[in-house]
Structure formats: structure tokens, C-alpha cells
Short mmCIF file of C-alpha atoms in Angstrom, two decimals:
data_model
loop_
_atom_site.label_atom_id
_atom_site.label_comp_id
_atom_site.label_asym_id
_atom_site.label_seq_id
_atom_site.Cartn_x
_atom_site.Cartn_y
_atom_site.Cartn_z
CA UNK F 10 -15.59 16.35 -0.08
CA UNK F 11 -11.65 15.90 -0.21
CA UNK F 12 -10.44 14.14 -3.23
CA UNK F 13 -6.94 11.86 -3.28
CA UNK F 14 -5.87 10.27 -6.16
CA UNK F 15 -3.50 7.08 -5.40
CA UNK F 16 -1.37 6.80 -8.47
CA UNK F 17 -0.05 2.78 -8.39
CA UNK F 18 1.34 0.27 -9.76
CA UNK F 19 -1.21 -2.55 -10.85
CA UNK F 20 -4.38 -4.37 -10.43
CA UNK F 21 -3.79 -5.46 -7.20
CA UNK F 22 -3.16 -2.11 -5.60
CA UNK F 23 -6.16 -1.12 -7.42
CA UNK F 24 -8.40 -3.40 -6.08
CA UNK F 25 -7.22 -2.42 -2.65
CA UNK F 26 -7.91 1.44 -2.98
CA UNK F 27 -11.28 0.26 -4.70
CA UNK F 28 -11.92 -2.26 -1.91
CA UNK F 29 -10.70 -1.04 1.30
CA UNK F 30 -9.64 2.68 1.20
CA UNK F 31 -12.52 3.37 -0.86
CA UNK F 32 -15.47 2.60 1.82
CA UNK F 33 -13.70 3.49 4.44
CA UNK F 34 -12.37 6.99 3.64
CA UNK F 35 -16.05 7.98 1.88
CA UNK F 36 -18.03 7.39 5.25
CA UNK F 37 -15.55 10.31 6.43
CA UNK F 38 -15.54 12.30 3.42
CA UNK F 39 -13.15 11.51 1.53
CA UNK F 40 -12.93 10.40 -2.08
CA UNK F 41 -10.18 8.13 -2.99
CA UNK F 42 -9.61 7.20 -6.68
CA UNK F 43 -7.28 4.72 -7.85
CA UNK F 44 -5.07 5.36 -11.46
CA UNK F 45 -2.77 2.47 -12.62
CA UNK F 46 0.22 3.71 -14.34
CA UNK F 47 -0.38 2.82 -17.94
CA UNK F 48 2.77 1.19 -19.42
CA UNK F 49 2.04 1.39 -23.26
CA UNK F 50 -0.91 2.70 -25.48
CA UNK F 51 -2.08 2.01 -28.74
CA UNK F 52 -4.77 3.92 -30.65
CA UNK F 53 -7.04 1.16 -29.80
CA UNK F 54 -5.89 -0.51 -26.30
CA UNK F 55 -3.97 1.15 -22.92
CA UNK F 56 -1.49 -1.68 -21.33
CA UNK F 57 -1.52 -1.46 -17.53
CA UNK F 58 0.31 -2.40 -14.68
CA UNK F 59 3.63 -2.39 -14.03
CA UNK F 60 6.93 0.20 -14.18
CA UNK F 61 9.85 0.15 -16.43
CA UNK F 62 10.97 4.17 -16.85
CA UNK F 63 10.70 7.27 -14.13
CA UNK F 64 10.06 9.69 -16.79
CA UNK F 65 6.43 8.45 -17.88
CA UNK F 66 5.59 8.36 -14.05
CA UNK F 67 6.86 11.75 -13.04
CA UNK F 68 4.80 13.10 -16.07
CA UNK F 69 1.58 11.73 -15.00
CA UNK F 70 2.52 12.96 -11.45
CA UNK F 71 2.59 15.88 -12.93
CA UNK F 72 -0.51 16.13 -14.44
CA UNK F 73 -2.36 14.61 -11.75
CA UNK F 74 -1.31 17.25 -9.57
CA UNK F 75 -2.76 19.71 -11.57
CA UNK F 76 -6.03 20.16 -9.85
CA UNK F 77 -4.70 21.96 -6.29
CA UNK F 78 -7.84 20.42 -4.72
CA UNK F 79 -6.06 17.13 -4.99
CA UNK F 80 -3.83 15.14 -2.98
CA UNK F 81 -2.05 13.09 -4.90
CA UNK F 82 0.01 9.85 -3.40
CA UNK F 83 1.72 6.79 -4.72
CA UNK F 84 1.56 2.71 -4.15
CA UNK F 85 4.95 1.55 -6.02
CA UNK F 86 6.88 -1.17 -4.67
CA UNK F 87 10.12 -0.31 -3.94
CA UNK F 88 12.55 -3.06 -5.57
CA UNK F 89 10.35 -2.34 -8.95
CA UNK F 90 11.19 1.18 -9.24
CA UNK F 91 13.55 1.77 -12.53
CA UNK F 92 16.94 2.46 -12.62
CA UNK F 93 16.20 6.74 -14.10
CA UNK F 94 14.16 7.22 -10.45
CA UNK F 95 15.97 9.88 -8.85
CA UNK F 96 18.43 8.78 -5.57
CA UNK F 97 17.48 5.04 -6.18
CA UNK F 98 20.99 3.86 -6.31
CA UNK F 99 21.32 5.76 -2.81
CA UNK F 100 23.44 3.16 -0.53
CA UNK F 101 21.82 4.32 2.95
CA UNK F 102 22.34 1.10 4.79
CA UNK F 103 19.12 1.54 7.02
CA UNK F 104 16.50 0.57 4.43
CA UNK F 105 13.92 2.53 5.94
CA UNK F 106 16.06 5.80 6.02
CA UNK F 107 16.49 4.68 2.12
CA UNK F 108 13.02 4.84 0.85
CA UNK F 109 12.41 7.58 2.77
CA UNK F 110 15.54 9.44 1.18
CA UNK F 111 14.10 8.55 -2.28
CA UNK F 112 10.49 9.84 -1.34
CA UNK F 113 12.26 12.38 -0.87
CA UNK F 114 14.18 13.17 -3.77
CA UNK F 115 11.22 12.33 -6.63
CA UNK F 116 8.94 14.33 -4.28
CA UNK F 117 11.50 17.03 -4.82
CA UNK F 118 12.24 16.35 -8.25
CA UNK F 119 8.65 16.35 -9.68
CA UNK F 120 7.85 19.90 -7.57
CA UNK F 121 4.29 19.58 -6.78
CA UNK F 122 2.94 20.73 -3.30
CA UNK F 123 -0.04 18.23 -3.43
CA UNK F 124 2.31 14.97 -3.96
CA UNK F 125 2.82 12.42 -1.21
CA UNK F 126 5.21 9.94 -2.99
CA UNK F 127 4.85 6.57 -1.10
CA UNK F 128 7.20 3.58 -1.94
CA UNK F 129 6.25 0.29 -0.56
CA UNK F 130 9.00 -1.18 1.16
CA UNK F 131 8.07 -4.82 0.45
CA UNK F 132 6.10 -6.68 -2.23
CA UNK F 133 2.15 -4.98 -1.35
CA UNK F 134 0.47 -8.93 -1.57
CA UNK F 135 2.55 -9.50 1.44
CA UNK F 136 1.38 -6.79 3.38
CA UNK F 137 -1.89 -8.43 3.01
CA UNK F 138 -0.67 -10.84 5.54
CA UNK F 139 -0.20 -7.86 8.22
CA UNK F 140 -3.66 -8.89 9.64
CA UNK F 141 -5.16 -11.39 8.49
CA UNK F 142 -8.00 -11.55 10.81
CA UNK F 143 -9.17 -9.22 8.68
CA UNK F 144 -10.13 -11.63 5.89
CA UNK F 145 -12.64 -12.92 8.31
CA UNK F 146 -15.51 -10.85 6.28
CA UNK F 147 -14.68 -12.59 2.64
CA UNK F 148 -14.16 -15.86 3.82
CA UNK F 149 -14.54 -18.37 6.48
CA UNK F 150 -12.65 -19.61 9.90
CA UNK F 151 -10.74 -22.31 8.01
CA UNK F 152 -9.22 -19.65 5.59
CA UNK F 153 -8.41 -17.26 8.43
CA UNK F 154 -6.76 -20.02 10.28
CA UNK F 155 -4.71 -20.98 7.21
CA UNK F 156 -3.76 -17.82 6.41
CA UNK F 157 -2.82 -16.40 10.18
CA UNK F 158 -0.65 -19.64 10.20
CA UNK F 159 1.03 -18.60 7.42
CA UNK F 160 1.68 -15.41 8.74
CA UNK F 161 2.64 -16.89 12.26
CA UNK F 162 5.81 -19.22 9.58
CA UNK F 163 7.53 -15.34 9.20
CA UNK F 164 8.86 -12.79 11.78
CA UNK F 165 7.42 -10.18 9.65
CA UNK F 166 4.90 -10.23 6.64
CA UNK F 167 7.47 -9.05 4.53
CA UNK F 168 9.43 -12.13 4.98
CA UNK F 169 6.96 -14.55 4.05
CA UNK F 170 8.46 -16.45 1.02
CA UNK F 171 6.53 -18.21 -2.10
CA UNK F 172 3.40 -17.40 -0.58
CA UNK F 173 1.55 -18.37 -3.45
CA UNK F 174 3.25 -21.77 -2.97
CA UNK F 175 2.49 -21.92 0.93
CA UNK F 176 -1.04 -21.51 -0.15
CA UNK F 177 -1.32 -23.81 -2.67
CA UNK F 178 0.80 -26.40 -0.39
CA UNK F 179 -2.56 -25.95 2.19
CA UNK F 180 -4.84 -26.32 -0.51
CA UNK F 181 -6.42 -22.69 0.90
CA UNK F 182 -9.71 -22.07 -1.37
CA UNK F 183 -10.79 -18.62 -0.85
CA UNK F 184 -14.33 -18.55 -1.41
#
């Protein structure tokens, strides 16, 4: 079995890995495990979610890479990243040449062979809007409708605004 740890940001990105990647890359042998980057800790309690300083993410980079066995990627949104993340002031006009300039860079800065350093472009909850036929297994026609005309409002999933607003506007209920 081939083991990939997906370093990311918060709950939501966990839930994905846990939900989605998880089944699907285990009927094929793989064995994907989520880590949320841990933003404080006390000797009783670990705060989670969330990014505010490169240094504390290279480091546990770092230490995930440790086992050579490993692939180890990334789920951070882009516009979230701090200010100390190396080339993140780049001015690349191209947004896409951008992030990929800054994968770049913090791959090279942190050193490890194993890392895959993925920025997400956008917000990830809007990516969820990329397909949402797809929600057709947790809910029911009504949802999928209301959510695929959300979708249809944008050019691209990315440029759906408030969508937490849109749904509550439709009254969606997600059962």
C-alpha cells in the first residue's frame, strides 16, 4: 500500500480527504491521511485550522516528510497563505503562472523529495460547486437542482460570490 499524507488547512479540507479521496484512492491502494495544521497548543488542548506564519508549516512539512515511503502534499488556499511564505509577494500577472511560481519556491525552500506543495487557487468550498451533480448521492433532486443553478449564476466556480447567502436566499436544506 502507498501512503500520502495531505497536510491542509482546516476542517473542511479534512472532511474532503476523509470523505472523497479517502474511498476512492483505498479501492486502488492507496492510503490517504488527512493532518490539519495545528495553529496553537496548550498542554491540555491543540487549536486547529487555519494559517497565520510559514515557519510552523514548513516545520511540520518537514517532519512529515520524514518517512521516504510518504508522499506528502498540501490543500492551502492561496489568498490565506502568510506574508513569511517564500515568493508570495511575486507580481507574475498570470495568476496561474503565480501559484505555480510559489509551489515552486516553498517546494524548494523546505528541500524534501517526497513534497508536492499544492496551493488552491480559490476558496476550496467553492470548488465544491465544480460538479455538483455529484451531490446527487447525499441529497436529493431538489438540492442538486438548487445547487447546479447556483453554479450555472457564475462563469466559473471560483466566482460564485456569498454562496452561503445564495443558499440561504433558496432556503437549500441539505439533508
Amino acid at each position: 500500500m502507498k501512503y500520502v499524507y495531505i497536510y491542509c488547512e482546516g476542517q473542511t479540507e479534512e472532511a474532503f480527504v476523509n470523505d472523497i479521496l479517502y474511498p476512492y484512492f483505498s479501492r486502488i491502494g492507496i492510503y490517504v491521511q488527512p493532518i490539519i495544521h495545528k495553529t496553537k497548543r496548550t498542554p491540555t488542548k491543540s487549536f486547529r485550522g487555519g494559517v497565520s506564519k510559514y515557519e510552523p508549516i514548513k516545520n511540520e512539512i518537514i517532519k512529515l516528510c520524514q518517512d521516504p515511503n510518504c508522499i506528502v502534499t498540501t490543500m492551502f488556499d492561496y489568498y490565506a497563505m502568510p506574508e513569511d511564505t517564500p515568493a508570495i509577494t511575486y507580481s507574475e500577472i498570470d495568476i496561474y503562472k503565480r501559484v505555480d511560481f510559489i509551489e515552486n519556491a516553498v517546494s524548494k525552500d523546505i528541500g524534501c523529495e517526497n513534497l508536492i506543495f499544492n496551493l488552491i487557487l480559490h476558496e476550496f468550498e467553492a470548488l465544491l460547486f465544480s460538479e455538483p451533480q455529484a451531490f446527487e448521492h447525499i441529497t436529493n433532486d431538489k438540492a442538486v437542482k438548487q445547487l447546479q443553478a447556483i453554479r450555472n449564476s457564475a462563469e466559473t466556480p471560483e466566482h460564485i460570490n456569498n454562496s452561503i447567502e445564495t443558499l440561504r436566499q433558496r432556503e437549500l436544506k441539505v439533508s
